[in-house]
Each structure stands twice: as C-alpha cells, then as structure tokens.
CSV table of C-alpha atoms in Angstrom, one decimal:
chain,number,residue,atom,x,y,z
J,1207,UNK,CA,-31.3,-53.6,-0.8
J,1208,UNK,CA,-34.8,-53.0,0.6
J,1209,UNK,CA,-35.3,-54.3,4.1
J,1210,UNK,CA,-38.0,-56.8,3.0
J,1211,UNK,CA,-35.7,-58.3,0.4
J,1212,UNK,CA,-32.9,-58.8,3.0
J,1213,UNK,CA,-35.4,-60.5,5.2
J,1214,UNK,CA,-36.5,-62.8,2.4
J,1215,UNK,CA,-32.9,-63.8,1.7
J,1216,UNK,CA,-32.2,-64.5,5.3
J,1217,UNK,CA,-35.3,-66.8,5.5
J,1218,UNK,CA,-34.5,-68.5,2.1
J,1219,UNK,CA,-30.9,-69.5,3.0
J,1220,UNK,CA,-31.8,-71.8,5.9
J,1221,UNK,CA,-34.4,-73.4,3.8
J,1222,UNK,CA,-31.9,-74.1,1.0
J,1223,UNK,CA,-29.4,-75.4,3.5
J,1224,UNK,CA,-32.0,-77.8,4.8
J,1225,UNK,CA,-32.8,-79.2,1.3
J,1226,UNK,CA,-29.2,-79.6,0.3
J,1227,UNK,CA,-28.3,-81.3,3.6
J,1228,UNK,CA,-31.2,-83.7,3.4
J,1229,UNK,CA,-30.3,-84.8,-0.1
J,1230,UNK,CA,-26.5,-85.0,0.6
J,1231,UNK,CA,-25.8,-82.5,-2.2
J,1232,UNK,CA,-22.7,-80.3,-2.6
J,1233,UNK,CA,-23.1,-76.6,-1.8
J,1234,UNK,CA,-23.6,-74.3,-4.8
J,1235,UNK,CA,-20.4,-72.8,-6.3
J,1236,UNK,CA,-19.5,-69.4,-4.8
J,1237,UNK,CA,-21.4,-70.0,-1.6
J,1238,UNK,CA,-20.0,-70.9,1.8
J,1239,UNK,CA,-19.8,-74.7,2.1
J,1240,UNK,CA,-22.3,-76.6,4.1
J,1241,UNK,CA,-20.9,-78.2,7.2
J,1242,UNK,CA,-20.1,-81.9,6.4
J,1243,UNK,CA,-17.8,-84.5,7.9
J,1244,UNK,CA,-15.9,-86.7,5.4
J,1245,UNK,CA,-14.6,-90.2,6.2
J,1246,UNK,CA,-12.8,-92.9,4.3
J,1247,UNK,CA,-14.9,-95.9,3.1
J,1248,UNK,CA,-12.9,-98.4,5.1
J,1249,UNK,CA,-13.6,-96.4,8.3
J,1250,UNK,CA,-17.4,-97.0,8.2
J,1251,UNK,CA,-18.8,-100.2,9.7
J,1252,UNK,CA,-20.7,-102.2,7.1
J,1253,UNK,CA,-18.8,-100.9,4.1
J,1254,UNK,CA,-16.3,-103.2,2.3
J,1255,UNK,CA,-12.7,-102.5,3.0
J,1256,UNK,CA,-12.1,-102.8,-0.7
J,1257,UNK,CA,-14.2,-102.0,-3.6
J,1258,UNK,CA,-16.6,-104.5,-5.3
J,1259,UNK,CA,-16.3,-106.1,-8.8
J,1260,UNK,CA,-17.0,-104.1,-11.9
J,1261,UNK,CA,-19.9,-105.3,-14.0
J,1262,UNK,CA,-20.2,-105.0,-17.8
J,1263,UNK,CA,-21.8,-101.6,-18.2
J,1264,UNK,CA,-22.3,-102.1,-21.9
J,1265,UNK,CA,-24.9,-104.8,-21.1
J,1266,UNK,CA,-27.1,-102.3,-19.3
J,1267,UNK,CA,-29.3,-99.9,-21.3
J,1268,UNK,CA,-32.8,-98.4,-21.3
J,1269,UNK,CA,-34.4,-101.9,-21.8
J,1270,UNK,CA,-33.4,-102.8,-18.3
J,1271,UNK,CA,-36.1,-100.6,-16.9
J,1272,UNK,CA,-38.5,-103.4,-17.7
J,1273,UNK,CA,-36.6,-106.0,-15.5
J,1274,UNK,CA,-37.9,-106.7,-12.0
J,1275,UNK,CA,-36.2,-104.6,-9.4
J,1276,UNK,CA,-34.4,-105.8,-6.2
J,1277,UNK,CA,-34.1,-103.3,-3.4
J,1278,UNK,CA,-31.8,-103.6,-0.3
J,1279,UNK,CA,-33.1,-105.2,2.8
J,1280,UNK,CA,-33.5,-103.0,5.9
J,1281,UNK,CA,-30.5,-103.3,8.2
J,1282,UNK,CA,-28.1,-104.6,5.5
J,1283,UNK,CA,-24.9,-102.9,4.5
J,1284,UNK,CA,-24.2,-102.0,0.9
J,1285,UNK,CA,-25.0,-104.7,-1.6
J,1286,UNK,CA,-22.5,-106.4,-3.8
J,1287,UNK,CA,-22.3,-105.3,-7.4
J,1288,UNK,CA,-21.4,-101.6,-7.5
J,1289,UNK,CA,-20.9,-100.2,-11.0
J,1290,UNK,CA,-19.8,-97.0,-12.5
J,1291,UNK,CA,-22.7,-94.6,-13.3
J,1292,UNK,CA,-21.0,-93.7,-16.6
J,1293,UNK,CA,-19.4,-96.1,-19.2
J,1294,UNK,CA,-15.8,-97.1,-18.4
J,1295,UNK,CA,-13.1,-96.2,-18.6
J,1296,UNK,CA,-13.6,-93.7,-15.8
J,1297,UNK,CA,-12.2,-90.2,-16.7
J,1298,UNK,CA,-11.9,-88.3,-13.4
J,1299,UNK,CA,-12.0,-84.5,-14.1
J,1300,UNK,CA,-12.2,-83.5,-10.4
J,1301,UNK,CA,-11.3,-86.1,-7.8
J,1302,UNK,CA,-12.7,-86.5,-4.3
J,1303,UNK,CA,-11.1,-83.9,-2.0
J,1304,UNK,CA,-12.1,-84.2,1.7
J,1305,UNK,CA,-11.8,-81.0,3.6
J,1306,UNK,CA,-9.0,-80.7,6.2
J,1307,UNK,CA,-11.6,-79.7,8.8
J,1308,UNK,CA,-15.3,-80.3,9.1
J,1309,UNK,CA,-16.2,-76.7,8.0
J,1310,UNK,CA,-13.5,-76.5,5.3
J,1311,UNK,CA,-13.9,-76.4,1.6
J,1312,UNK,CA,-13.5,-79.6,-0.4
J,1313,UNK,CA,-14.9,-81.6,-3.2
J,1314,UNK,CA,-17.5,-84.0,-1.8
J,1315,UNK,CA,-17.7,-86.4,-4.7
J,1316,UNK,CA,-16.0,-87.0,-8.1
J,1317,UNK,CA,-16.7,-85.4,-11.5
J,1318,UNK,CA,-16.7,-88.0,-14.2
J,1319,UNK,CA,-16.4,-87.1,-17.9
J,1320,UNK,CA,-19.4,-88.0,-20.0
J,1321,UNK,CA,-21.2,-86.7,-23.0
J,1322,UNK,CA,-24.4,-84.6,-22.6
J,1323,UNK,CA,-27.6,-86.7,-23.0
J,1324,UNK,CA,-25.6,-89.9,-22.1
J,1325,UNK,CA,-27.6,-92.3,-19.9
J,1326,UNK,CA,-26.6,-92.3,-16.3
J,1327,UNK,CA,-27.1,-95.5,-14.3
J,1328,UNK,CA,-27.6,-96.4,-10.7
J,1329,UNK,CA,-24.3,-97.5,-9.0
J,1330,UNK,CA,-26.1,-100.3,-7.1
J,1331,UNK,CA,-29.5,-101.7,-6.2
J,1332,UNK,CA,-31.6,-99.3,-4.1
J,1333,UNK,CA,-34.6,-97.1,-3.8
J,1334,UNK,CA,-34.9,-93.6,-5.4
J,1335,UNK,CA,-34.9,-91.2,-2.5
J,1336,UNK,CA,-35.3,-88.0,-4.6
J,1337,UNK,CA,-35.7,-87.2,-8.3
J,1338,UNK,CA,-36.2,-83.6,-9.3
J,1339,UNK,CA,-34.7,-80.1,-9.4
J,1340,UNK,CA,-32.6,-78.6,-6.6
J,1341,UNK,CA,-31.8,-74.9,-7.2
J,1342,UNK,CA,-31.0,-74.9,-10.9
J,1343,UNK,CA,-30.0,-78.5,-11.6
J,1344,UNK,CA,-31.7,-82.0,-11.9
J,1345,UNK,CA,-30.7,-84.4,-9.2
J,1346,UNK,CA,-31.3,-88.1,-8.5
J,1347,UNK,CA,-30.5,-89.6,-5.1
J,1348,UNK,CA,-30.6,-93.3,-4.4
J,1349,UNK,CA,-30.6,-95.1,-1.0
J,1350,UNK,CA,-28.8,-98.4,-1.1
J,1351,UNK,CA,-29.1,-99.2,2.6
J,1352,UNK,CA,-30.4,-97.4,5.7
J,1353,UNK,CA,-27.0,-95.6,5.8
J,1354,UNK,CA,-25.6,-95.4,2.3
J,1355,UNK,CA,-26.8,-93.0,-0.4
J,1356,UNK,CA,-25.4,-91.9,-3.8
J,1357,UNK,CA,-26.3,-88.8,-5.8
J,1358,UNK,CA,-26.1,-88.0,-9.5
J,1359,UNK,CA,-26.2,-84.5,-11.1
J,1360,UNK,CA,-26.9,-82.6,-13.3
J,1361,UNK,CA,-29.3,-85.0,-14.9
J,1362,UNK,CA,-32.8,-85.2,-16.4
J,1363,UNK,CA,-34.4,-87.7,-14.1
J,1364,UNK,CA,-35.9,-90.8,-15.7
J,1365,UNK,CA,-37.1,-92.3,-12.4
J,1366,UNK,CA,-39.4,-91.2,-9.6
J,1367,UNK,CA,-39.0,-91.1,-5.8
J,1368,UNK,CA,-39.9,-94.4,-4.2
J,1369,UNK,CA,-39.0,-96.4,-7.3
J,1370,UNK,CA,-36.7,-99.5,-6.8
J,1371,UNK,CA,-33.8,-99.6,-9.2
J,1372,UNK,CA,-31.1,-102.1,-10.0
J,1373,UNK,CA,-27.3,-101.6,-10.4
J,1374,UNK,CA,-26.8,-100.4,-14.0
J,1375,UNK,CA,-30.4,-99.3,-14.5
J,1376,UNK,CA,-30.8,-96.0,-16.3
J,1377,UNK,CA,-31.9,-93.3,-13.8
J,1378,UNK,CA,-31.4,-90.1,-15.9
J,1379,UNK,CA,-29.7,-88.4,-18.8
J,1380,UNK,CA,-26.7,-86.2,-18.3
J,1381,UNK,CA,-27.3,-82.5,-18.7
J,1382,UNK,CA,-24.5,-80.2,-20.1
J,1383,UNK,CA,-23.1,-77.3,-18.2
J,1384,UNK,CA,-21.9,-78.5,-14.8
J,1385,UNK,CA,-19.7,-75.5,-13.8
J,1386,UNK,CA,-16.8,-77.3,-12.1
J,1387,UNK,CA,-16.0,-79.2,-15.4
J,1388,UNK,CA,-16.4,-76.4,-18.0
J,1389,UNK,CA,-15.9,-76.4,-20.9
J,1390,UNK,CA,-16.3,-80.2,-20.7
J,1391,UNK,CA,-19.5,-82.0,-19.6
J,1392,UNK,CA,-19.4,-84.3,-16.6
J,1393,UNK,CA,-21.4,-86.1,-13.9
J,1394,UNK,CA,-21.0,-85.2,-10.3
J,1395,UNK,CA,-21.2,-88.5,-8.4
J,1396,UNK,CA,-21.4,-88.3,-4.6
J,1397,UNK,CA,-21.8,-90.9,-1.8
J,1398,UNK,CA,-22.4,-90.4,1.9
J,1399,UNK,CA,-22.9,-92.5,5.0
J,1400,UNK,CA,-25.7,-91.3,7.3
J,1401,UNK,CA,-26.5,-87.6,7.5
J,1402,UNK,CA,-23.2,-86.0,7.3
J,1403,UNK,CA,-20.3,-88.3,6.3
J,1404,UNK,CA,-19.1,-88.2,2.7
J,1405,UNK,CA,-17.0,-90.9,1.2
J,1406,UNK,CA,-15.1,-91.3,-2.1
J,1407,UNK,CA,-17.6,-93.1,-4.4
J,1408,UNK,CA,-14.7,-94.5,-6.4
J,1409,UNK,CA,-13.7,-96.6,-3.3
J,1410,UNK,CA,-16.9,-98.6,-3.8
J,1411,UNK,CA,-15.5,-100.1,-7.1
J,1412,UNK,CA,-12.3,-101.9,-8.0
J,1413,UNK,CA,-10.9,-103.1,-11.3
J,1414,UNK,CA,-11.3,-99.8,-13.0
J,1415,UNK,CA,-9.4,-98.1,-15.7
J,1416,UNK,CA,-9.1,-94.5,-14.5
J,1417,UNK,CA,-7.7,-91.5,-16.3
J,1418,UNK,CA,-7.1,-88.2,-14.6
J,1419,UNK,CA,-7.3,-85.0,-16.6
J,1420,UNK,CA,-6.0,-83.7,-18.9
J,1421,UNK,CA,-7.3,-86.2,-21.4
J,1422,UNK,CA,-7.9,-85.5,-25.1
J,1423,UNK,CA,-10.2,-88.4,-25.9
J,1424,UNK,CA,-14.0,-88.3,-25.9
J,1425,UNK,CA,-15.8,-90.1,-23.1
J,1426,UNK,CA,-17.6,-93.3,-24.1
C-alpha cells in the first residue's frame, strides 16, 4: 500500500471511531470493537427497575406523524410508555450480549426480526439526535432524556435531527441486509446511558411475547 494511502487510513479510523461513539452505534463487523461499558438497566439511577407497560403497536401508523409531539423535560429520567420499535411479538434473532470486559467483544443491542420496508417506530417520546447515513447504513438515534438514547438501524430515515417524536411514531423504514441476521432481515435496536454505558433495550419493556431463533414464521 502506498505511504499516502496508509496515512489516509490512519487519519480516517479515528474520525470513524468518533462518529460511532458519539451516536452510540455498534462497531462495524470485522473491525475491532469500540471501547464501551455495558451495565444493567436496574443499575442506572433514574431507570425503572422493571420495564414499562406495552402499548398497542397496531394503533400507531404513518398518520401519527400529524399528531402534536411531546418531548422529555430536561432533567427527567426515561418517560413512561416504552414500546417495541417493531410489531409484536418480538422475535429476537440476536440477543443483547454484554462483553465480559470493557474492551471485549459483545452485542450491544438486540436484533429483532422484521420485514424489509416495514415501518420502524420510536420506542418512547424524545428528540431525534441523528438521522442519516453512518458508513454504509441508515441510522436514526433518539434522545429520551439527557442520559438515555436509543438507536435504530438499518433504516431509511423518515424524520430529521431536532424533530420531536412520540412513542410509536414512525421514524424510518427497515432496510434489508443487516449482516448479523442474514439471510433474514432485522432491526438492530440499541440503548445506552450517557456516553459509554449500553443497556439491554428489552429491559425497558415488560409484558412482551418474545421468541428466540430459530423461528419459522414471518415477522408481523
């Protein structure tokens, strides 16, 4: 490799790391994992020790984009009313796997089965922190409080940064081809507290019907 190409690569890697860390996104497959701490939801002040009630996802659709939005108040913890970002039942293809050590490999989120082009909804009220492309995939990130943020990928964003959204409001359409779920399609849903502490997003919701792979049915 020419010297100038090696130099460009060295300069581009820190920039990529900075972008992924700022958005709370998983490190690309095949690369060294970005350093992240992972904690249980119950260990974080302000988070409920148990999940929150499930809402009727079927009542939410694209028409809800016209409803007035309610964002979180500064200083509050997560708001009540967390919902699945995909229609229930939740089919978990890859569960949350916290690394044994801070620098270790793990799965910092869950992969939920869903059909390509399916509407993806916000898990709770909040403000869109990011909506765009990171590396080669569409990503939406929503801040629900000063500390809690959730991410959704790969999606075609249907919202913009700074927009207030409600729990169950459509924020994007699922894009096929997430590599960790092949040959199936899935949504990678992540949640983190602060800058570097990932939690299991499924811990935010109770009363779910959950299926773990293998599962022969089609997602709803």
